[in-house]
Amino acid sequence: MESNDPLIGLQAVGALHRLAERVEWISVDLARRQGFTWEQIGDALGMSRQAARVKHGK
């Protein structure tokens, strides 16, 4: 990090969280369209299949 301003760091963390969430949702949607199971998706995300389904299921 080049800045010692904690607000800049916090803003960067927030932006990274939003980006990660967007990539996760897009990737889960694509995986489901391609026939991946909730177990496979959960494993890839480091969570149970139930947690993946609750978070991303429709």
PDB file of C-alpha atoms in Angstrom:
ATOM      1  CA  MET A   1       0.000   0.000   0.000  1.00  0.00           C
ATOM      2  CA  GLU A   2       1.365   3.379  -0.953  1.00  0.00           C
ATOM      3  CA  SER A   3      -0.897   5.463   1.262  1.00  0.00           C
ATOM      4  CA  ASN A   4      -0.890   5.746   5.028  1.00  0.00           C
ATOM      5  CA  ASP A   5      -4.484   7.024   4.966  1.00  0.00           C
ATOM      6  CA  PRO A   6      -6.721   4.355   6.507  1.00  0.00           C
ATOM      7  CA  LEU A   7      -9.778   5.729   4.714  1.00  0.00           C
ATOM      8  CA  ILE A   8      -8.181   5.020   1.355  1.00  0.00           C
ATOM      9  CA  GLY A   9      -7.396   1.487   2.513  1.00  0.00           C
ATOM     10  CA  LEU A  10     -10.947   0.974   3.771  1.00  0.00           C
ATOM     11  CA  GLN A  11     -12.418   2.281   0.528  1.00  0.00           C
ATOM     12  CA  ALA A  12     -10.182  -0.108  -1.413  1.00  0.00           C
ATOM     13  CA  VAL A  13     -11.316  -3.019   0.753  1.00  0.00           C
ATOM     14  CA  GLY A  14     -14.962  -2.086   0.155  1.00  0.00           C
ATOM     15  CA  ALA A  15     -14.401  -1.931  -3.590  1.00  0.00           C
ATOM     16  CA  LEU A  16     -12.653  -5.306  -3.548  1.00  0.00           C
ATOM     17  CA  HIS A  17     -15.510  -6.860  -1.569  1.00  0.00           C
ATOM     18  CA  ARG A  18     -18.052  -5.556  -4.079  1.00  0.00           C
ATOM     19  CA  LEU A  19     -15.982  -6.826  -6.990  1.00  0.00           C
ATOM     20  CA  ALA A  20     -15.519 -10.242  -5.374  1.00  0.00           C
ATOM     21  CA  GLU A  21     -19.264 -10.537  -4.730  1.00  0.00           C
ATOM     22  CA  ARG A  22     -20.047  -9.652  -8.346  1.00  0.00           C
ATOM     23  CA  VAL A  23     -17.530 -12.187  -9.680  1.00  0.00           C
ATOM     24  CA  GLU A  24     -18.951 -14.806  -7.305  1.00  0.00           C
ATOM     25  CA  TRP A  25     -22.554 -14.245  -8.446  1.00  0.00           C
ATOM     26  CA  ILE A  26     -21.615 -14.284 -12.133  1.00  0.00           C
ATOM     27  CA  SER A  27     -19.490 -17.408 -11.708  1.00  0.00           C
ATOM     28  CA  VAL A  28     -22.162 -19.268  -9.749  1.00  0.00           C
ATOM     29  CA  ASP A  29     -24.764 -18.387 -12.366  1.00  0.00           C
ATOM     30  CA  LEU A  30     -22.483 -19.630 -15.143  1.00  0.00           C
ATOM     31  CA  ALA A  31     -21.663 -22.815 -13.216  1.00  0.00           C
ATOM     32  CA  ARG A  32     -25.354 -23.575 -12.644  1.00  0.00           C
ATOM     33  CA  ARG A  33     -26.138 -22.974 -16.329  1.00  0.00           C
ATOM     34  CA  GLN A  34     -23.385 -25.456 -17.202  1.00  0.00           C
ATOM     35  CA  GLY A  35     -24.817 -28.096 -14.880  1.00  0.00           C
ATOM     36  CA  PHE A  36     -22.532 -27.829 -11.862  1.00  0.00           C
ATOM     37  CA  THR A  37     -24.029 -29.154  -8.646  1.00  0.00           C
ATOM     38  CA  TRP A  38     -24.443 -27.113  -5.491  1.00  0.00           C
ATOM     39  CA  GLU A  39     -21.871 -29.423  -3.903  1.00  0.00           C
ATOM     40  CA  GLN A  40     -19.280 -28.566  -6.572  1.00  0.00           C
ATOM     41  CA  ILE A  41     -20.025 -24.865  -6.244  1.00  0.00           C
ATOM     42  CA  GLY A  42     -19.909 -24.959  -2.459  1.00  0.00           C
ATOM     43  CA  ASP A  43     -16.601 -26.823  -2.534  1.00  0.00           C
ATOM     44  CA  ALA A  44     -15.112 -24.231  -4.881  1.00  0.00           C
ATOM     45  CA  LEU A  45     -16.312 -21.404  -2.627  1.00  0.00           C
ATOM     46  CA  GLY A  46     -15.177 -23.088   0.582  1.00  0.00           C
ATOM     47  CA  MET A  47     -18.679 -23.530   1.966  1.00  0.00           C
ATOM     48  CA  SER A  48     -21.256 -26.271   2.235  1.00  0.00           C
ATOM     49  CA  ARG A  49     -23.595 -27.023  -0.641  1.00  0.00           C
ATOM     50  CA  GLN A  50     -26.459 -25.869   1.568  1.00  0.00           C
ATOM     51  CA  ALA A  51     -24.804 -22.529   2.257  1.00  0.00           C
ATOM     52  CA  ALA A  52     -24.084 -22.034  -1.454  1.00  0.00           C
ATOM     53  CA  ARG A  53     -27.672 -22.864  -2.361  1.00  0.00           C
ATOM     54  CA  VAL A  54     -29.124 -20.582   0.317  1.00  0.00           C
ATOM     55  CA  LYS A  55     -26.890 -17.694  -0.792  1.00  0.00           C
ATOM     56  CA  HIS A  56     -27.257 -18.165  -4.552  1.00  0.00           C
ATOM     57  CA  GLY A  57     -30.358 -20.282  -5.112  1.00  0.00           C
ATOM     58  CA  LYS A  58     -33.457 -18.798  -6.640  1.00  0.00           C
TER      59      LYS A  58
END
